[in-house]
Amino acid sequence: MPFLPFTRPTIDEETIAGVAEVLRSGWIASGPKVQELEAALSAYLGGRSVRVMTSATEALEIALRVCGIGPGDEVITPAMSFVATANVICRVGAKPVFVDIELGSRNMSLPQAESAVTPRTKALMPVHFGGRPVDMDRLYEIAKRRGLRVVEDAAHAIGSRWRGRKIGSFGDLVVFSFHPNKNVTTIEGGAIAGAEGAELTAVERHRFHGLTKDENGDAEVHLPGGKSNLSDVAARVGLGQLPHLESFNARRRALVARYFELLQPEPAMLLPDRSDEGHSWHAFTPLLPLDRLALTRAEFIREMHGRDIGVGVHYPAIHLFKHYLSLGHREGDFPIAERVGRETVTLPLFPAMADGDVERVCAAITAIFEAHRR
Ligand SMILES: *Cc1c(COP(=O)(O)O)cnc(C)c1O
């Protein structure tokens, strides 16, 4: 059996030929393909402004900077996400204020987020975990009432919808990732949607050295910007991906439906909430019933690898990493994030997977649980 990874990008021959064409064109850094990709993303998001960059991590950091967030400010964010979500808050000099997640949705608890607001709070930074939108009505109701900015970490959520509206087509600043593991890719890449006016100008300046040129070609530097511009080669990959986004996500939903049907090992795994409404199913992340297995998660993952099946871990609780412990957090602070961080496994899910692959994964899990029941 060939190795089945937990994720793999799908890149068609037309895209590969298009990349070769860009490489031969003589213009491979940021240029016309970047503009085309931004226009295509903007059209996809109902006309909102979009600026692409080298990663979602860069885009999140720039989003915080253009909101004016820095030393002395607090940003409320979930204790369970990819660590970039919290790192960028630290990188701009602000303080990440963690709140726990909900077990079913894996999204930040909004009541806890509201309780965590202090006079220093400047923004809410939720994650649409695994592609499931947070409750946008409630999120923006809190933000409005408390006068807070929102930077949505939508790294998992391109194509997700809230009450029929695409994530990124409304709301405050919304950040997508185009890392190869995400639902569409530019190899490495990310984007900010929703910046307007002076903030949009600031996004562009942060992205490229703070530099502008006037009509005479004279340079001016407005702020000490970084270097986060995407290349045309990468943008061409994204342009080849976008037309497939809806069908990729439909395929993900179909595969997840199959998992819900077939994945019934004994002892049972705790599955994420079933609701498919507006869900891009970036990742399928059940919890291992470790209390009923004579097996650690690492051993489970090794057994799956032994059967040529890749399994990921998304994600350990952020506050228990060394750096965040050093900021004063401790075990027990966010019990659901900690439980998910200990028990979660990411099963194979990507558009090119066959139905038979889901059957293979489920059969392997059943056999492993059978052999290691406590
Ligand atoms: C992948 C990811 C990021 C970072 O994306 P990059 O494009 O790799 O920088 C941020 N937040 C979450 C939740 C992610 O999954």
Short mmCIF file of C-alpha atoms and ligand atoms in Angstrom, two decimals:
data_model
loop_
_atom_site.label_atom_id
_atom_site.label_comp_id
_atom_site.label_asym_id
_atom_site.label_seq_id
_atom_site.Cartn_x
_atom_site.Cartn_y
_atom_site.Cartn_z
CA MET A 1 0.00 0.00 0.00
CA PRO A 2 1.36 3.48 -0.79
CA PHE A 3 1.81 5.78 2.22
CA LEU A 4 -1.32 7.84 2.89
CA PRO A 5 -0.30 11.24 4.31
CA PHE A 6 -2.70 13.17 6.53
CA THR A 7 -2.73 15.91 3.92
CA ARG A 8 -1.40 16.59 0.46
CA PRO A 9 -1.92 19.50 -1.97
CA THR A 10 -3.63 18.85 -5.31
CA ILE A 11 -1.87 20.74 -8.09
CA ASP A 12 -3.03 20.21 -11.68
CA GLU A 13 -0.92 20.09 -14.84
CA GLU A 14 -2.35 23.40 -16.07
CA THR A 15 -0.93 25.07 -12.95
CA ILE A 16 2.45 23.40 -13.38
CA ALA A 17 2.59 24.59 -17.01
CA GLY A 18 1.51 28.07 -15.84
CA VAL A 19 4.34 28.16 -13.31
CA ALA A 20 6.83 27.19 -16.02
CA GLU A 21 5.50 30.05 -18.13
CA VAL A 22 6.03 32.56 -15.28
CA LEU A 23 9.56 31.22 -14.76
CA ARG A 24 10.34 31.76 -18.45
CA SER A 25 8.72 35.21 -18.53
CA GLY A 26 11.67 37.05 -17.00
CA TRP A 27 9.46 38.45 -14.17
CA ILE A 28 9.28 36.06 -11.22
CA ALA A 29 9.04 38.33 -8.13
CA SER A 30 5.87 40.33 -7.21
CA GLY A 31 4.20 41.53 -10.38
CA PRO A 32 1.17 40.91 -12.58
CA LYS A 33 0.37 37.44 -11.16
CA VAL A 34 0.22 38.82 -7.63
CA GLN A 35 -2.23 41.48 -8.81
CA GLU A 36 -4.26 38.85 -10.64
CA LEU A 37 -4.41 36.66 -7.55
CA GLU A 38 -5.49 39.59 -5.37
CA ALA A 39 -8.21 40.47 -7.87
CA ALA A 40 -9.40 36.84 -8.03
CA LEU A 41 -9.51 36.54 -4.23
CA SER A 42 -11.29 39.87 -3.95
CA ALA A 43 -13.89 38.74 -6.51
CA TYR A 44 -14.32 35.47 -4.58
CA LEU A 45 -14.89 37.47 -1.37
CA GLY A 46 -17.55 39.73 -2.86
CA GLY A 47 -15.26 42.64 -3.71
CA ARG A 48 -13.43 43.16 -0.42
CA SER A 49 -9.83 44.34 -0.56
CA VAL A 50 -7.26 41.53 -0.45
CA ARG A 51 -3.49 41.79 -0.16
CA VAL A 52 -1.40 38.62 -0.35
CA MET A 53 1.86 37.98 1.47
CA THR A 54 4.44 35.30 2.14
CA SER A 55 2.51 33.66 4.99
CA ALA A 56 -0.51 33.97 7.23
CA THR A 57 1.91 34.49 10.11
CA GLU A 58 3.20 37.66 8.41
CA ALA A 59 -0.35 38.67 7.53
CA LEU A 60 -1.57 38.27 11.13
CA GLU A 61 1.34 40.31 12.45
CA ILE A 62 0.72 43.07 9.91
CA ALA A 63 -3.02 43.03 10.69
CA LEU A 64 -2.23 43.64 14.38
CA ARG A 65 0.24 46.41 13.50
CA VAL A 66 -2.19 48.29 11.26
CA CYS A 67 -4.75 48.14 14.10
CA GLY A 68 -2.14 49.99 16.17
CA ILE A 69 -1.74 47.12 18.62
CA GLY A 70 1.52 47.05 20.55
CA PRO A 71 3.09 47.22 24.02
CA GLY A 72 0.55 47.55 26.85
CA ASP A 73 -2.30 46.12 24.75
CA GLU A 74 -4.09 42.80 25.21
CA VAL A 75 -5.48 40.54 22.51
CA ILE A 76 -7.91 37.73 23.38
CA THR A 77 -7.27 34.44 21.59
CA PRO A 78 -7.92 30.69 22.09
CA ALA A 79 -5.51 28.56 24.13
CA MET A 80 -5.63 25.88 21.43
CA SER A 81 -4.51 26.84 17.91
CA PHE A 82 -1.37 26.77 15.84
CA VAL A 83 1.18 28.67 17.91
CA ALA A 84 1.52 31.38 15.24
CA THR A 85 -1.81 32.79 16.42
CA ALA A 86 -0.35 33.70 19.82
CA ASN A 87 3.24 34.30 18.69
CA VAL A 88 2.27 37.24 16.48
CA ILE A 89 0.59 38.94 19.43
CA CYS A 90 3.87 38.69 21.35
CA ARG A 91 5.86 39.80 18.31
CA VAL A 92 4.07 43.16 18.16
CA GLY A 93 4.77 43.60 21.89
CA ALA A 94 1.20 42.97 23.07
CA LYS A 95 -0.04 40.36 25.55
CA PRO A 96 -1.98 37.29 24.41
CA VAL A 97 -4.88 36.69 26.79
CA PHE A 98 -5.96 33.10 26.37
CA VAL A 99 -9.44 31.70 26.78
CA ASP A 100 -10.58 28.10 26.65
CA ILE A 101 -12.22 26.43 23.66
CA GLU A 102 -15.49 24.55 23.31
CA LEU A 103 -15.10 20.78 23.10
CA GLY A 104 -17.48 20.22 20.18
CA SER A 105 -16.53 23.07 17.86
CA ARG A 106 -12.91 23.55 19.06
CA ASN A 107 -13.55 27.27 18.72
CA MET A 108 -12.83 29.93 21.35
CA SER A 109 -15.56 30.19 23.99
CA LEU A 110 -17.17 33.57 23.31
CA PRO A 111 -18.68 34.00 26.79
CA GLN A 112 -15.18 33.44 28.24
CA ALA A 113 -13.72 35.83 25.68
CA GLU A 114 -16.12 38.52 26.78
CA SER A 115 -15.30 37.89 30.46
CA ALA A 116 -11.60 38.31 29.65
CA VAL A 117 -12.04 41.85 28.31
CA THR A 118 -10.16 44.50 30.35
CA PRO A 119 -9.54 48.21 29.74
CA ARG A 120 -6.33 47.15 27.96
CA THR A 121 -8.05 44.79 25.51
CA LYS A 122 -7.73 46.04 21.93
CA ALA A 123 -8.79 43.08 19.82
CA LEU A 124 -10.35 39.64 19.65
CA MET A 125 -8.43 37.10 17.62
CA PRO A 126 -10.59 34.01 17.10
CA VAL A 127 -9.65 30.99 14.96
CA HIS A 128 -12.20 29.28 12.72
CA PHE A 129 -10.87 25.94 13.87
CA GLY A 130 -10.64 23.23 11.25
CA GLY A 131 -12.75 25.46 9.00
CA ARG A 132 -15.78 25.69 11.30
CA PRO A 133 -16.81 29.35 11.57
CA VAL A 134 -17.05 30.84 15.04
CA ASP A 135 -20.46 32.30 15.87
CA MET A 136 -20.01 35.50 13.88
CA ASP A 137 -23.19 37.16 15.14
CA ARG A 138 -22.07 36.79 18.71
CA LEU A 139 -18.41 37.61 18.00
CA TYR A 140 -19.19 40.90 16.30
CA GLU A 141 -21.88 41.74 18.80
CA ILE A 142 -19.26 41.51 21.59
CA ALA A 143 -16.67 43.43 19.54
CA LYS A 144 -19.14 46.20 18.85
CA ARG A 145 -20.40 46.47 22.41
CA ARG A 146 -16.84 46.52 23.82
CA GLY A 147 -15.33 48.68 21.07
CA LEU A 148 -12.80 46.03 20.00
CA ARG A 149 -11.12 45.25 16.72
CA VAL A 150 -11.35 41.72 15.37
CA VAL A 151 -8.52 39.96 13.56
CA GLU A 152 -9.93 36.64 12.37
CA ASP A 153 -7.41 33.84 12.02
CA ALA A 154 -9.12 32.21 9.05
CA ALA A 155 -6.08 30.09 8.12
CA HIS A 156 -8.39 27.04 7.96
CA ALA A 157 -11.47 28.76 6.65
CA ILE A 158 -11.21 29.77 3.02
CA GLY A 159 -14.55 28.76 1.54
CA SER A 160 -16.25 28.52 4.94
CA ARG A 161 -19.55 30.34 5.33
CA TRP A 162 -21.54 31.86 8.15
CA ARG A 163 -25.28 31.91 7.40
CA GLY A 164 -24.42 31.59 3.70
CA ARG A 165 -21.84 34.43 3.66
CA LYS A 166 -18.21 33.57 3.00
CA ILE A 167 -15.73 34.08 5.81
CA GLY A 168 -13.63 37.06 4.70
CA SER A 169 -16.48 38.65 2.72
CA PHE A 170 -17.58 40.59 5.81
CA GLY A 171 -16.29 41.48 9.27
CA ASP A 172 -13.12 43.29 10.30
CA LEU A 173 -9.62 42.07 9.21
CA VAL A 174 -9.56 38.46 8.06
CA VAL A 175 -6.38 36.45 7.47
CA PHE A 176 -6.05 33.36 5.28
CA SER A 177 -3.15 30.92 4.90
CA PHE A 178 -2.04 29.29 1.67
CA HIS A 179 0.48 26.91 3.26
CA PRO A 180 0.47 23.54 1.41
CA ASN A 181 -1.55 21.92 4.22
CA LYS A 182 -4.39 24.42 3.90
CA ASN A 183 -7.43 24.14 1.61
CA VAL A 184 -5.73 26.01 -1.26
CA THR A 185 -2.05 26.79 -1.55
CA THR A 186 0.52 29.19 -2.98
CA ILE A 187 3.29 26.90 -1.58
CA GLU A 188 3.84 29.41 1.24
CA GLY A 189 1.52 32.38 1.43
CA GLY A 190 -1.23 34.25 3.20
CA ALA A 191 -3.61 37.17 2.75
CA ILE A 192 -5.39 39.95 4.60
CA ALA A 193 -8.94 40.71 3.53
CA GLY A 194 -10.96 43.71 4.59
CA ALA A 195 -8.44 46.53 5.05
CA GLU A 196 -9.72 49.88 3.75
CA GLY A 197 -8.35 53.37 3.19
CA ALA A 198 -5.36 54.32 5.34
CA GLU A 199 -5.22 50.80 6.80
CA LEU A 200 -4.95 49.25 3.36
CA THR A 201 -2.11 51.64 2.56
CA ALA A 202 -0.45 50.65 5.84
CA VAL A 203 -0.78 46.94 4.96
CA GLU A 204 1.03 47.58 1.68
CA ARG A 205 3.75 49.60 3.42
CA HIS A 206 4.34 46.99 6.12
CA ARG A 207 4.54 44.36 3.40
CA PHE A 208 7.34 46.08 1.50
CA HIS A 209 9.88 48.15 3.49
CA GLY A 210 7.43 51.02 4.09
CA LEU A 211 8.48 52.21 0.64
CA THR A 212 6.56 54.18 -1.98
CA LYS A 213 7.70 55.88 -5.16
CA ASP A 214 6.24 59.14 -6.44
CA GLU A 215 5.53 59.98 -10.08
CA ASN A 216 9.17 61.07 -10.59
CA GLY A 217 10.36 57.71 -9.32
CA ASP A 218 11.68 59.21 -6.06
CA ALA A 219 11.50 56.88 -3.07
CA GLU A 220 9.95 57.66 0.30
CA VAL A 221 9.92 55.53 3.45
CA HIS A 222 6.86 56.00 5.67
CA LEU A 223 7.46 53.33 8.32
CA PRO A 224 10.04 50.62 9.02
CA GLY A 225 8.24 47.98 7.01
CA GLY A 226 9.32 44.39 6.55
CA LYS A 227 9.50 42.20 3.48
CA SER A 228 6.48 39.96 3.04
CA ASN A 229 5.60 40.26 -0.63
CA LEU A 230 4.57 37.12 -2.51
CA SER A 231 6.35 36.08 -5.72
CA ASP A 232 4.57 35.79 -9.07
CA VAL A 233 5.59 32.13 -9.18
CA ALA A 234 3.71 31.49 -5.93
CA ALA A 235 0.79 33.65 -7.05
CA ARG A 236 0.49 31.59 -10.25
CA VAL A 237 0.13 28.46 -8.10
CA GLY A 238 -2.70 30.18 -6.21
CA LEU A 239 -4.41 31.22 -9.45
CA GLY A 240 -4.44 27.56 -10.48
CA GLN A 241 -5.92 26.55 -7.11
CA LEU A 242 -8.79 29.02 -6.69
CA PRO A 243 -11.03 27.62 -9.47
CA HIS A 244 -10.95 24.28 -7.61
CA LEU A 245 -11.63 25.65 -4.12
CA GLU A 246 -15.36 24.87 -4.01
CA SER A 247 -14.92 21.36 -5.44
CA PHE A 248 -11.96 20.70 -3.11
CA ASN A 249 -14.09 21.66 -0.12
CA ALA A 250 -17.07 19.63 -1.37
CA ARG A 251 -14.78 16.62 -1.62
CA ARG A 252 -13.54 17.25 1.94
CA ARG A 253 -17.15 17.32 3.16
CA ALA A 254 -17.94 14.05 1.37
CA LEU A 255 -14.89 12.35 2.90
CA VAL A 256 -15.81 13.61 6.37
CA ALA A 257 -19.37 12.27 5.90
CA ARG A 258 -17.78 8.89 5.16
CA TYR A 259 -15.65 9.14 8.33
CA PHE A 260 -18.76 9.85 10.41
CA GLU A 261 -20.39 6.77 8.86
CA LEU A 262 -17.48 4.35 9.20
CA LEU A 263 -15.46 5.51 12.18
CA GLN A 264 -16.98 3.48 15.00
CA PRO A 265 -14.11 1.87 16.84
CA GLU A 266 -14.53 0.39 20.29
CA PRO A 267 -13.82 2.25 22.57
CA ALA A 268 -15.42 5.20 20.80
CA MET A 269 -13.52 8.32 19.73
CA LEU A 270 -14.98 11.71 20.55
CA LEU A 271 -15.71 13.22 17.14
CA PRO A 272 -15.94 16.94 16.41
CA ASP A 273 -19.48 18.34 16.04
CA ARG A 274 -21.12 16.93 12.96
CA SER A 275 -22.78 20.10 11.66
CA ASP A 276 -21.63 20.65 8.09
CA GLU A 277 -23.21 24.06 7.70
CA GLY A 278 -20.64 26.37 6.10
CA HIS A 279 -17.75 24.12 7.18
CA SER A 280 -14.70 23.87 4.90
CA TRP A 281 -13.46 20.79 6.82
CA HIS A 282 -9.83 21.82 6.72
CA ALA A 283 -9.08 19.04 9.20
CA PHE A 284 -10.85 16.11 10.82
CA THR A 285 -9.67 15.85 14.41
CA PRO A 286 -11.28 13.23 16.67
CA LEU A 287 -10.03 12.64 20.22
CA LEU A 288 -8.41 9.37 21.27
CA PRO A 289 -10.10 7.57 24.21
CA LEU A 290 -6.73 7.31 25.98
CA ASP A 291 -8.29 6.37 29.34
CA ARG A 292 -9.63 3.19 27.75
CA LEU A 293 -6.54 2.29 25.72
CA ALA A 294 -3.26 0.78 26.88
CA LEU A 295 -1.48 3.00 24.40
CA THR A 296 -0.17 6.55 24.31
CA ARG A 297 -0.95 8.95 21.47
CA ALA A 298 2.64 8.72 20.26
CA GLU A 299 2.33 4.93 20.16
CA PHE A 300 -0.98 5.17 18.31
CA ILE A 301 0.62 7.45 15.72
CA ARG A 302 3.54 5.03 15.34
CA GLU A 303 1.15 2.10 14.84
CA MET A 304 -0.70 4.07 12.15
CA HIS A 305 2.62 4.89 10.47
CA GLY A 306 3.44 1.19 10.60
CA ARG A 307 0.28 0.71 8.54
CA ASP A 308 1.44 3.44 6.12
CA ILE A 309 -1.06 6.02 7.34
CA GLY A 310 -0.02 9.53 8.36
CA VAL A 311 -1.58 11.13 11.44
CA GLY A 312 -1.05 14.72 12.62
CA VAL A 313 -1.56 16.57 15.92
CA HIS A 314 -3.41 19.89 15.63
CA TYR A 315 -2.64 21.28 18.15
CA PRO A 316 -1.04 21.08 21.62
CA ALA A 317 -2.41 23.77 23.98
CA ILE A 318 -0.37 26.93 23.45
CA HIS A 319 -0.12 28.02 27.09
CA LEU A 320 1.76 24.82 28.01
CA PHE A 321 4.67 25.50 25.67
CA LYS A 322 7.84 26.59 27.46
CA HIS A 323 7.70 30.20 26.30
CA TYR A 324 4.08 30.63 27.38
CA LEU A 325 4.64 28.86 30.70
CA SER A 326 7.38 31.43 31.29
CA LEU A 327 4.74 34.16 30.94
CA GLY A 328 2.97 32.72 34.00
CA HIS A 329 0.57 30.15 32.61
CA ARG A 330 0.21 26.73 34.15
CA GLU A 331 -1.39 23.38 33.65
CA GLY A 332 -5.06 23.48 34.56
CA ASP A 333 -5.65 27.02 33.27
CA PHE A 334 -7.63 25.89 30.20
CA PRO A 335 -8.83 22.32 30.75
CA ILE A 336 -10.58 21.77 27.40
CA ALA A 337 -7.69 23.12 25.37
CA GLU A 338 -5.38 20.87 27.41
CA ARG A 339 -7.54 17.81 26.92
CA VAL A 340 -7.80 18.39 23.18
CA GLY A 341 -4.06 19.10 23.06
CA ARG A 342 -3.38 15.72 24.69
CA GLU A 343 -5.94 13.54 22.90
CA THR A 344 -6.40 15.00 19.42
CA VAL A 345 -5.29 13.26 16.25
CA THR A 346 -5.66 14.57 12.70
CA LEU A 347 -6.77 11.84 10.31
CA PRO A 348 -5.98 11.90 6.58
CA LEU A 349 -8.22 14.35 4.73
CA PHE A 350 -7.44 15.96 1.37
CA PRO A 351 -9.32 16.30 -1.90
CA ALA A 352 -7.41 13.62 -3.83
CA MET A 353 -8.21 10.93 -1.23
CA ALA A 354 -10.28 7.99 -2.43
CA ASP A 355 -13.31 6.66 -0.54
CA GLY A 356 -11.29 3.47 -0.05
CA ASP A 357 -8.65 5.48 1.84
CA VAL A 358 -11.23 6.43 4.48
CA GLU A 359 -12.16 2.77 4.83
CA ARG A 360 -8.49 1.89 5.22
CA VAL A 361 -7.98 4.51 7.97
CA CYS A 362 -11.09 3.40 9.88
CA ALA A 363 -10.14 -0.28 9.64
CA ALA A 364 -6.64 0.48 10.92
CA ILE A 365 -8.00 2.42 13.92
CA THR A 366 -10.46 -0.36 14.76
CA ALA A 367 -7.66 -2.94 14.63
CA ILE A 368 -5.28 -0.86 16.77
CA PHE A 369 -7.95 -0.15 19.40
CA GLU A 370 -8.92 -3.84 19.41
CA ALA A 371 -5.31 -4.84 20.09
CA HIS A 372 -4.76 -2.26 22.87
CA ARG A 373 -8.01 -2.10 24.78
CA ARG A 374 -7.58 -1.60 28.47
C1 LIG B 1 -1.25 27.47 9.36
C2 LIG B 1 -1.78 28.38 10.38
C3 LIG B 1 -1.26 29.66 10.59
C4 LIG B 1 -0.02 30.14 9.90
O1 LIG B 1 -0.08 30.04 8.53
P1 LIG B 1 1.26 30.24 7.67
O2 LIG B 1 0.74 30.60 6.31
O3 LIG B 1 1.95 28.91 7.68
O4 LIG B 1 2.05 31.30 8.29
C5 LIG B 1 -1.87 30.48 11.50
N1 LIG B 1 -2.93 30.07 12.20
C6 LIG B 1 -3.45 28.85 12.06
C7 LIG B 1 -4.65 28.46 12.86
C8 LIG B 1 -2.88 27.95 11.16
O5 LIG B 1 -3.36 26.72 11.04
#
